[in-house]
Each structure stands twice: as C-alpha cells, then as structure tokens.
Coordinates of C-alpha atoms and ligand atoms in Angstrom, one line a residue:
X21 CA 38.3 60.0 84.9
X22 CA 34.8 59.6 83.8
X23 CA 33.5 57.9 80.7
X24 CA 31.1 59.7 78.5
X25 CA 28.6 57.0 79.0
X26 CA 28.4 58.3 82.6
X27 CA 27.6 61.8 81.7
X28 CA 24.8 63.6 79.9
X29 CA 25.6 63.2 76.2
X30 CA 23.2 65.9 75.3
X31 CA 24.8 68.4 77.7
X32 CA 28.3 67.6 76.3
X33 CA 27.1 67.8 72.7
X34 CA 25.5 71.2 73.5
X35 CA 28.7 72.5 75.1
X36 CA 30.8 71.4 72.2
X37 CA 28.3 72.6 69.6
X38 CA 28.5 76.1 71.3
X39 CA 32.2 76.1 70.3
X40 CA 32.3 74.5 66.8
X41 CA 28.7 74.8 65.6
X42 CA 26.1 72.0 65.7
X43 CA 27.1 70.7 62.3
X44 CA 30.6 69.8 63.5
X45 CA 29.5 67.6 66.5
X46 CA 28.8 64.2 65.0
X47 CA 26.6 61.9 67.1
X48 CA 25.0 59.9 64.4
X49 CA 26.3 56.3 64.1
X50 CA 26.8 56.6 60.4
X51 CA 28.7 59.9 60.6
X52 CA 30.9 58.6 63.4
X53 CA 31.8 55.3 61.7
X54 CA 34.8 56.5 59.6
X55 CA 36.4 58.0 62.7
X56 CA 36.1 54.8 64.8
X57 CA 38.2 52.2 62.9
X58 CA 41.9 52.5 62.0
X59 CA 43.5 52.0 58.6
X60 CA 44.5 48.4 59.2
X61 CA 41.1 47.3 60.6
X62 CA 42.8 45.9 63.7
X63 CA 41.8 48.7 66.0
X64 CA 38.3 50.0 66.5
X65 CA 36.1 51.5 69.3
X66 CA 33.0 53.5 69.8
X67 CA 33.3 57.3 70.0
X68 CA 30.9 59.1 72.3
X69 CA 31.0 62.0 69.9
X70 CA 33.2 63.3 67.1
X71 CA 34.0 67.0 67.2
X72 CA 35.5 68.9 64.3
X73 CA 36.9 72.3 65.4
X74 CA 38.0 74.8 62.7
X75 CA 41.2 76.3 64.4
X76 CA 43.4 76.3 67.4
X77 CA 41.1 78.6 69.3
X78 CA 38.2 76.2 69.0
X79 CA 40.5 73.2 69.8
X80 CA 41.4 75.0 73.1
X81 CA 37.8 75.6 74.0
X82 CA 36.8 72.0 73.1
X83 CA 39.6 70.7 75.3
X84 CA 38.7 73.0 78.2
X85 CA 35.1 71.7 78.0
X86 CA 36.2 68.1 78.1
X87 CA 38.8 68.8 80.8
X88 CA 36.2 70.4 83.0
X89 CA 33.9 67.3 82.6
X90 CA 36.9 64.9 82.8
X91 CA 36.0 63.4 79.4
X92 CA 38.8 61.5 77.6
X93 CA 39.7 62.8 74.2
X94 CA 41.4 61.0 71.2
X95 CA 42.9 63.4 68.7
X96 CA 42.7 62.3 65.1
X97 CA 44.3 63.6 61.9
X98 CA 44.2 61.6 58.6
X99 CA 43.6 58.4 60.6
X100 CA 46.5 56.7 58.8
X101 CA 48.1 55.7 62.1
X102 CA 49.1 52.0 62.4
X103 CA 49.3 51.6 66.2
X104 CA 45.7 52.1 67.2
X105 CA 46.3 55.6 68.8
X106 CA 44.0 57.7 66.6
X107 CA 40.8 55.7 67.1
X108 CA 38.7 55.5 70.3
X109 CA 39.0 52.5 72.6
X110 CA 35.5 53.1 73.8
X111 CA 33.6 56.1 75.0
X112 CA 36.0 58.9 74.2
X113 CA 35.4 62.1 72.3
X114 CA 37.3 62.0 68.9
X115 CA 38.8 65.4 68.2
X116 CA 39.2 65.6 64.5
X117 CA 41.9 68.1 63.3
X118 CA 40.9 67.6 59.6
X119 CA 39.4 71.1 59.3
X120 CA 42.7 72.9 60.4
X121 CA 43.7 73.1 56.7
X122 CA 45.2 76.6 56.5
X123 CA 48.5 76.7 54.6
X124 CA 50.4 80.0 54.7
X125 CA 52.8 81.5 52.2
X126 CA 56.4 80.1 52.0
X127 CA 58.9 82.4 53.7
X128 CA 61.8 81.9 51.4
X129 CA 64.3 83.8 53.5
X130 CA 63.8 81.5 56.5
X131 CA 62.8 78.5 54.3
X132 CA 59.8 78.0 56.5
X133 CA 56.0 77.7 56.1
X134 CA 53.2 77.6 58.6
X135 CA 50.5 74.9 58.2
X136 CA 47.5 73.8 60.1
X137 CA 47.4 70.3 61.6
X138 CA 44.9 69.1 59.0
X139 CA 47.1 69.9 56.0
X140 CA 48.1 66.7 54.2
X141 CA 51.7 65.8 53.6
X142 CA 51.1 65.8 49.8
X143 CA 49.6 69.4 50.0
X144 CA 52.7 70.6 51.9
X145 CA 55.0 68.9 49.4
X146 CA 53.4 70.5 46.3
X147 CA 53.2 73.9 48.1
X148 CA 56.9 73.7 48.9
X149 CA 57.9 72.7 45.4
X150 CA 56.0 75.6 43.9
X151 CA 58.3 77.8 46.0
X152 CA 61.4 76.0 44.8
X153 CA 61.8 74.1 48.1
X154 CA 60.9 70.7 49.4
X155 CA 59.1 69.3 52.5
X156 CA 62.1 66.9 53.3
X157 CA 59.7 64.1 54.3
X158 CA 57.9 61.5 52.2
X159 CA 56.0 58.2 52.6
X160 CA 53.3 56.3 50.9
X161 CA 50.2 57.7 52.8
X162 CA 51.2 61.2 51.8
X163 CA 47.7 62.0 50.3
X164 CA 45.9 61.2 53.6
X165 CA 48.4 61.6 56.4
X166 CA 48.2 65.1 58.0
X167 CA 50.9 67.3 59.6
X168 CA 49.4 67.2 63.1
X169 CA 49.7 63.4 63.1
X170 CA 53.2 63.6 61.5
X171 CA 54.4 65.8 64.4
X172 CA 52.5 63.9 67.1
X173 CA 54.2 60.6 66.0
X174 CA 57.5 62.2 65.0
X175 CA 57.0 60.3 61.7
X176 CA 60.0 59.1 59.7
X177 CA 59.5 57.9 56.2
X178 CA 61.8 57.3 53.3
X179 CA 63.8 60.6 53.4
X180 CA 64.8 60.4 57.1
X181 CA 68.2 58.9 56.1
X182 CA 69.0 62.4 54.7
X183 CA 66.8 64.9 56.5
X184 CA 66.1 63.2 59.8
X185 CA 62.6 62.5 61.2
X186 CA 59.8 65.1 61.5
X187 CA 61.1 66.5 64.7
X188 CA 64.0 67.9 62.7
X189 CA 61.6 69.7 60.4
X190 CA 59.9 71.6 63.2
X191 CA 60.8 75.3 63.5
X192 CA 57.9 75.8 65.9
X193 CA 54.4 74.8 66.7
X194 CA 51.1 75.7 68.3
X195 CA 49.7 73.0 70.6
X196 CA 47.0 72.9 73.2
X197 CA 47.3 71.3 76.6
X198 CA 44.6 69.2 78.2
X199 CA 43.0 72.1 80.0
X200 CA 43.0 74.4 77.0
X201 CA 46.2 76.2 77.7
X202 CA 47.8 77.3 74.4
X203 CA 51.5 76.7 73.8
X204 CA 52.6 79.0 71.0
X205 CA 56.1 78.4 69.9
X206 CA 55.9 79.8 66.3
X207 CA 58.6 82.4 66.3
X208 CA 60.5 80.4 63.8
X209 CA 63.7 81.2 65.5
X210 CA 66.1 78.2 65.0
X211 CA 68.2 79.4 67.9
X212 CA 66.0 79.7 70.9
X213 CA 67.2 77.8 73.9
X214 CA 65.2 79.7 76.4
X215 CA 63.8 77.1 78.8
X216 CA 62.5 73.7 78.1
X217 CA 61.9 72.7 74.5
X218 CA 58.2 72.0 74.9
X219 CA 57.8 71.7 71.1
X220 CA 60.4 69.0 70.9
X221 CA 58.7 67.2 73.8
X222 CA 55.3 67.4 72.3
X223 CA 56.6 66.0 68.9
X224 CA 56.4 62.3 69.2
X225 CA 54.1 62.3 72.3
X226 CA 51.3 60.8 70.3
X227 CA 48.6 63.1 71.5
X228 CA 49.2 62.2 75.1
X229 CA 50.7 65.6 76.3
X230 CA 49.0 68.1 73.9
X231 CA 47.1 68.5 70.7
X232 CA 49.2 69.9 67.8
X233 CA 47.2 72.5 65.9
X234 CA 49.8 74.4 63.8
X235 CA 53.3 73.7 62.7
X236 CA 56.1 76.0 61.4
X237 CA 57.8 73.7 59.0
X238 CA 61.5 73.8 58.0
X239 CA 61.7 73.2 54.3
X240 CA 64.8 71.8 52.6
X241 CA 66.4 72.6 49.2
X242 CA 64.6 71.2 46.2
X243 CA 66.9 68.8 44.3
X244 CA 65.3 68.1 40.9
X245 CA 67.8 65.7 39.4
X246 CA 67.1 62.2 40.6
X247 CA 68.0 58.6 39.9
X248 CA 66.8 55.4 41.5
X249 CA 68.2 51.8 41.4
X250 CA 66.9 48.5 42.5
X251 CA 69.8 46.2 43.6
X252 CA 69.1 42.4 43.9
X253 CA 71.1 40.8 46.7
X254 CA 71.7 37.5 48.5
X255 CA 70.3 38.8 51.8
X256 CA 70.2 41.5 54.4
X257 CA 73.8 41.0 55.4
X258 CA 74.8 42.0 51.9
X259 CA 72.3 45.0 52.1
X260 CA 74.0 46.3 55.3
X261 CA 77.4 45.9 53.6
X262 CA 76.2 47.7 50.5
X263 CA 75.0 50.6 52.8
X264 CA 78.4 50.9 54.3
X265 CA 79.9 51.5 50.8
X266 CA 77.1 53.7 49.5
X267 CA 76.6 56.1 52.4
X268 CA 80.0 57.7 52.4
X269 CA 80.3 57.6 48.6
X270 CA 77.0 59.2 47.9
X271 CA 76.5 62.8 49.2
X272 CA 73.3 62.7 47.1
X273 CA 71.8 59.8 49.0
X274 CA 68.1 60.5 49.5
X275 CA 66.6 57.1 50.4
X276 CA 67.8 53.6 50.8
X277 CA 65.1 50.9 51.4
X278 CA 64.9 47.2 51.5
X279 CA 62.4 44.5 50.6
X280 CA 62.5 40.7 50.4
X281 CA 61.5 38.4 47.6
X282 CA 58.2 37.1 49.2
X283 CA 57.1 40.7 49.8
X284 CA 58.0 41.6 46.2
X285 CA 55.9 38.6 45.0
X286 CA 52.9 39.7 47.2
X287 CA 53.1 43.2 45.6
X288 CA 53.4 41.8 42.1
X289 CA 50.3 39.6 42.6
X290 CA 48.4 42.5 44.1
X291 CA 49.2 45.0 41.4
X292 CA 49.4 42.5 38.5
X293 CA 52.9 43.6 37.7
X294 CA 55.8 41.7 36.2
X295 CA 59.0 41.3 38.2
X296 CA 61.2 44.5 38.1
X297 CA 64.4 42.4 37.8
X298 CA 65.4 39.8 35.2
X299 CA 66.6 37.4 38.0
X300 CA 64.9 37.0 41.4
X301 CA 67.1 37.1 44.5
X302 CA 66.3 36.8 48.3
X303 CA 66.6 40.6 49.0
X304 CA 66.5 43.9 47.2
X305 CA 67.8 47.4 48.0
X306 CA 66.0 50.4 46.5
X307 CA 68.3 53.4 46.5
X308 CA 67.5 56.9 45.3
X309 CA 69.9 59.9 44.8
X310 CA 68.9 63.5 44.4
X311 CA 71.0 66.5 43.5
X312 CA 71.1 69.8 41.6
X313 CA 73.0 68.1 38.7
X314 CA 72.3 64.5 37.5
X315 CA 73.6 62.1 40.1
X316 CA 73.4 59.0 37.8
X317 CA 77.2 58.9 37.3
X318 CA 77.9 59.2 41.1
X319 CA 75.5 56.3 41.8
X320 CA 76.9 54.1 39.0
X321 CA 80.4 54.6 40.4
X322 CA 79.4 53.9 43.9
X323 CA 77.5 50.7 42.9
X324 CA 80.6 49.7 40.9
X325 CA 82.8 50.2 43.9
X326 CA 80.4 47.9 45.8
X327 CA 80.8 45.2 43.2
X328 CA 77.1 45.5 42.0
X329 CA 76.6 44.5 38.4
X330 CA 72.9 43.8 38.0
X331 CA 71.1 46.9 39.3
X332 CA 68.0 48.1 37.5
X333 CA 68.5 51.8 37.1
X334 CA 65.7 54.3 36.5
X335 CA 66.5 57.8 35.4
X336 CA 63.2 59.2 34.3
X337 CA 60.3 60.0 36.7
X338 CA 57.9 57.3 35.4
X339 CA 60.6 54.6 35.7
X340 CA 61.6 55.7 39.2
X341 CA 57.9 55.8 40.3
X342 CA 57.5 52.3 38.9
X343 CA 60.4 51.0 41.0
X344 CA 59.1 52.8 44.1
X345 CA 55.7 51.1 43.6
X346 CA 57.3 47.7 44.5
X347 CA 58.4 49.1 47.8
X348 CA 55.6 51.5 48.7
X349 CA 52.7 49.1 47.8
X350 CA 53.7 46.6 50.5
X351 CA 51.3 48.1 53.0
X352 CA 48.3 48.0 50.7
X353 CA 49.2 44.5 49.3
X354 CA 49.4 43.2 52.9
X355 CA 46.1 44.7 53.9
X356 CA 44.5 43.3 50.8
X357 CA 45.5 39.8 52.1
X358 CA 44.2 40.2 55.6
X359 CA 44.3 42.2 58.9
X360 CA 48.0 42.3 59.8
X361 CA 49.8 42.7 63.1
X362 CA 52.3 45.5 62.4
X363 CA 55.5 45.9 64.4
X364 CA 57.5 48.9 63.3
X365 CA 60.9 48.4 65.0
X366 CA 64.5 49.6 64.7
X367 CA 67.7 47.6 65.3
X368 CA 71.3 48.6 65.0
X369 CA 72.6 48.0 61.5
X370 CA 75.1 45.4 62.6
X371 CA 72.2 43.3 64.0
X372 CA 69.8 43.8 61.1
X373 CA 70.5 40.5 59.2
X374 CA 70.5 38.5 62.4
X375 CA 67.2 40.0 63.6
X376 CA 65.5 39.5 60.3
X377 CA 66.7 35.9 60.2
X378 CA 65.3 35.2 63.6
X379 CA 61.9 36.9 63.3
X380 CA 60.0 34.2 61.3
X381 CA 60.9 31.5 63.9
X382 CA 59.8 33.8 66.8
X383 CA 56.5 34.5 65.0
X384 CA 56.0 30.8 64.1
X385 CA 56.4 29.7 67.7
X386 CA 53.9 32.3 69.0
X387 CA 51.4 32.1 66.1
X388 CA 51.9 28.8 64.2
X389 CA 50.9 29.1 60.5
X390 CA 51.2 32.9 60.4
X391 CA 53.0 34.5 57.6
X392 CA 55.8 37.1 58.2
X393 CA 56.7 39.8 55.7
X394 CA 59.6 42.1 56.3
X395 CA 60.6 45.4 54.6
X396 CA 61.7 48.8 55.6
X397 CA 64.1 51.7 55.7
X398 CA 67.6 50.2 55.5
X399 CA 69.4 53.4 56.2
X400 CA 67.7 53.8 59.5
X401 CA 67.7 50.1 60.6
X402 CA 63.9 50.4 60.6
X403 CA 62.2 47.1 59.9
X404 CA 58.4 46.8 59.3
X405 CA 57.5 43.4 60.6
X406 CA 54.1 42.5 59.2
X407 CA 52.3 39.3 60.2
X408 CA 49.3 37.9 58.4
X409 CA 47.1 35.0 59.5
X410 CA 47.2 35.5 63.3
X411 CA 44.1 36.5 65.3
X412 CA 44.0 40.3 65.5
X413 CA 43.5 40.3 69.3
X414 CA 46.3 37.8 70.2
X415 CA 49.3 39.7 71.5
X416 CA 51.6 36.6 71.8
X417 CA 53.4 37.2 68.5
X418 CA 53.8 40.9 69.1
X419 CA 55.4 40.2 72.4
X420 CA 57.7 37.5 70.9
X421 CA 58.9 40.0 68.2
X422 CA 59.4 42.9 70.6
X423 CA 61.4 40.7 73.0
X424 CA 63.6 39.8 70.1
X425 CA 64.0 43.5 69.2
X426 CA 65.0 44.3 72.8
X427 CA 67.5 41.4 72.8
X428 CA 69.0 42.9 69.7
X429 CA 69.5 46.3 71.3
X430 CA 66.7 47.9 69.2
X431 CA 63.6 50.0 69.7
X432 CA 60.0 48.7 69.8
X433 CA 58.9 51.8 67.9
X434 CA 60.9 53.5 65.1
X435 CA 58.5 55.8 63.3
X436 CA 54.8 54.7 63.8
X437 CA 54.7 55.3 67.5
X438 CA 54.0 53.1 70.5
X439 CA 50.3 53.8 70.4
X440 CA 48.0 51.4 72.2
X441 CA 49.4 48.5 70.2
X442 CA 52.8 48.4 71.9
X443 CA 52.2 50.3 75.2
X444 CA 52.4 47.1 77.2
X445 CA 55.9 46.5 76.1
X446 CA 57.6 49.9 76.5
X447 CA 59.2 48.5 79.7
X448 CA 61.2 46.1 77.5
X449 CA 63.4 49.0 76.3
X450 CA 62.9 51.8 78.8
X451 CA 64.1 51.3 82.4
X452 CA 61.8 52.0 85.4
X453 CA 63.4 55.3 86.1
X454 CA 62.7 56.6 82.6
X455 CA 59.1 55.3 82.7
X456 CA 58.6 57.1 85.9
X457 CA 60.0 60.3 84.4
X458 CA 57.6 59.9 81.5
X459 CA 54.6 59.3 83.8
X460 CA 55.6 62.4 85.8
X461 CA 55.6 64.5 82.7
X462 CA 52.3 63.1 81.7
X463 CA 50.8 63.8 85.1
X464 CA 52.2 67.4 85.1
X465 CA 50.8 68.3 81.6
X466 CA 47.6 66.3 81.7
X467 CA 46.7 65.8 85.4
X468 CA 43.3 64.4 84.7
X469 CA 44.6 62.0 82.2
X470 CA 42.1 62.9 79.5
X471 CA 44.5 63.0 76.5
X472 CA 44.7 59.8 74.5
X473 CA 44.5 57.5 77.5
X474 CA 46.1 54.1 76.9
X475 CA 48.5 55.3 74.3
X476 CA 52.3 55.3 74.9
X477 CA 52.0 54.6 78.7
X478 CA 50.1 51.4 79.5
X479 CA 47.1 51.9 81.8
X480 CA 48.3 52.0 85.4
X481 CA 51.8 53.1 84.6
X482 CA 50.9 56.8 84.9
X483 CA 50.2 58.6 88.2
X484 CA 46.5 58.4 89.1
X485 CA 44.4 61.3 87.7
X486 CA 44.0 64.3 90.0
Ligands
2HG503 C1 56.2 52.3 55.1 O1 57.4 52.4 55.4 C2 55.2 52.7 56.2 O2 55.8 51.9 54.0 C3 54.2 51.6 56.4 O3 55.9 53.0 57.3 C4 54.8 50.3 57.0 O4 52.8 49.0 56.5 C5 53.8 49.1 57.2 O5 54.1 48.3 58.1
ZN504 ZN1 58.0 53.1 57.2

C-alpha cells in the first residue's frame, strides 16, 4: 500500500474533486484540523486530504479512486469515537460521512426508517418519537455521534440492557466495499437468511471491511411513562446482587448503570452540583424503568424486595435528567481533568466486583501515581476504565488492565470498538484460529488493505496486501 506522501497530491485531489466537487476536498491545514484529532485528544494524525461526499454513489466513486491508487482511507462520522479509529494515523484520506444526512419517513407498519450515515443519534431519536416510536439506543454523545459510526462500532449505550446493541437495530444497510462495490441490503425484510449476513458482519467491523452509507433502522415501541432511581450501595458486589433481584422483577427495566463515589465527586466538582444523595456511599446504581403506564410502583416494590430503603427516586423529566447528569457527565468531567486512557471492557457479572477491586492496583503498578475512575453499564457487565495522569503514549497500563480483563474471562472491547487503541491486545481474548479467520475476511473484502488500516487487526496480523 502506498502513502499519499508518495503520490501526486494534486492528481488525487483533482480525481476526488471530480467526484464530490472542489469545495468538498479539504487540503488546507486549518480546514483539515478538526478531522485529525479524536475527541479525547489522545489520538491524532495528519490527513493527506479530507473528502466529503454527498451520498453513497459518491462514496463508491471516492473509494474506487483511492483503491485504484492504493491510498489508505479512514472513514469518519461524528468523530466521537474513543479508540482512535476515526482519525488518521498519518497520510490517509479522511472520508467524512457527515453530509449523508438524509432521513426518510418512518414506515409505521414495519417500524423502520432509513437514514444516511451522517444522521445524528439525537436526530433519529426525535424523528422516531414524532412518529410514536423510539430509536431504542441512547448515550451521552447523542448530539454528535452519527449512525454510520454507531453501526461501524456496533455501539451499545445505556438501553442495550433492554434492546441489545446497534446490530440488533439493523434491518438492512447500504455499505461500500474498498473497491467501490455497493452492498445494498435495504429490503427491510427481517426474515432473509439467503446467504451470508454481510450486514451483520459489516456492523462492528469499524470501517475495516466496508464504509456504511445508509441504514434501515428497526425502531422500538415508545414508552412514555418513566421513573429513575439512584441507589447508594456499599460496593459493586451489592450492585450485582441488586441487579439479580431487579432484572426478573422489572419487565419495564430500561437502563441500569453504575458509578463510584470518586467519579461522582469529580462530576459534582466539574458541574458545580451538590450531591444527589443525603449520605455518600462507595457505589451507586442508576436504574430507569419505562412503560406505557407509570412504572413507579413496580420499581418501588422491586427495590423494597431487594431491601433498598434509601433510593432517590425521580418521577418527572427534569428530576430524571438531573440524576442522569451524574452518570452521563463522567466522560466530560474526566476530559476536563486531563487526557485519559480509556479502556471500555466487559466482564461476566459474577466477576465484576473482583475485577473492579483489582483494577486500581494493576494501574498503579504500570503507571504509578495515575488515577483510575470506573463507571459503566451494570446490566451488560460493561466497565469504562478511565485513567488520568499517565502519559498518553505509554501502553503499559492499557496492557495491564486488558490482561486482567482476559484473566477474568472478559472482553477487551464491549461497545467502543478495538480501534487502534487496543488492536495490539486482541490476541489476549481471540485465539490464533479466530484471528486468522478475521484476517482472511479482511483480505477477501479489502485485498489492498486500504480501509482503516491499523484498526481492529494489528499491523502485520492481516495477510499482505495484494
Ligand atoms: C458512556 O457510557 C460512554 O458514558 C463513554 O460509553 C465512556 O467515557 C467513557 O469512557
Ligand atoms: Zn458506555
């Protein structure tokens, strides 16, 4: 594979401009800058060019032009990714999907809607609600994160405990292979087992197998009656025990999250908010229920059965949103304090408390003096390990945490993706035979290795480019 520095920039820019128009090929330093650094500030690289096609047809022609010239391409949506996979590593073309913003009418009979890769999650949510349905996915970066990225990473979020991850929301998609071949699986047929499920394979492939340009999204029922509660607890062992009582008792369970007291303090300091609970405890579970009729009684009974007496319950929207701020603002509060190492991992629920107890020591050994903050999605065993105060480029603590995850029978990537941040450690949880199968798929769909090189599969683990 060539790097753009080796080829004639002007010739490439002209070829891409012939597809998207000269105004959508950005070569200027200042114009390229926002596309070159990730949200955390930990990952950055120089793009040869940024190209901004308007639709799937233009994406196909851009990719064909890059494929012909063996130019590597980094697809980018809202650039809210946290594993370095949506920014260049150096010399690639950044393919921005931001202009693919078309949002079709909701088809109420099928409960589906078609949306371009550049539509934000928030736009999909409000469009679905207007039609009496719901997107079935939610997380804090909803205003910037776009659907192409959600599909590419098989994003999770706070509603996955009820509705599954984004892959479960896909009724079909349009995606473009490295050479410009269009994969069009937008029939919307839920029962369609004819041949390999290419759409399911592309979902979660992090832009390494194809570029997602359009999604047919499966909406869920809109459940307007909601209640949330923040439950103070002695630790994550108690949180897992609480989950075991609540999950079967609450058909209305919509989200169940956890935070720890030091993370809560960080958020309170950052937002200048008082504590949401009268008495501080080591851990907190935030639970939300949603139903057609008010689920407050159902939640109160379930909490009572679990022996909880000191929950802070929020029934109106403003109060619920206030409680959620303490959970959702962790990411921004952490970034305000420094450039974090982020390790989005998953462990079996029975290992959650043990894992969380061992993480700080593992970090301290690899990065003395660093500060560890843990929070996440309790219902999915999904822990967000955030570490402040360690050099951004030092991988020692990442490796220490990921080895601990593997020892606990977990996954090194739950919902953010492997990206470039964790590619070197995929072998900790995927055996050689599986890695070889992944490399073979990569080589079959992207024989020149131009799509998001370095993400998911570590350099050298894929077959050499043809
Ligand atoms: C969340 O659950 C997001 O809030 C971000 O996945 C997690 O900042 C993080 O580590
Ligand atoms: Zn998360």
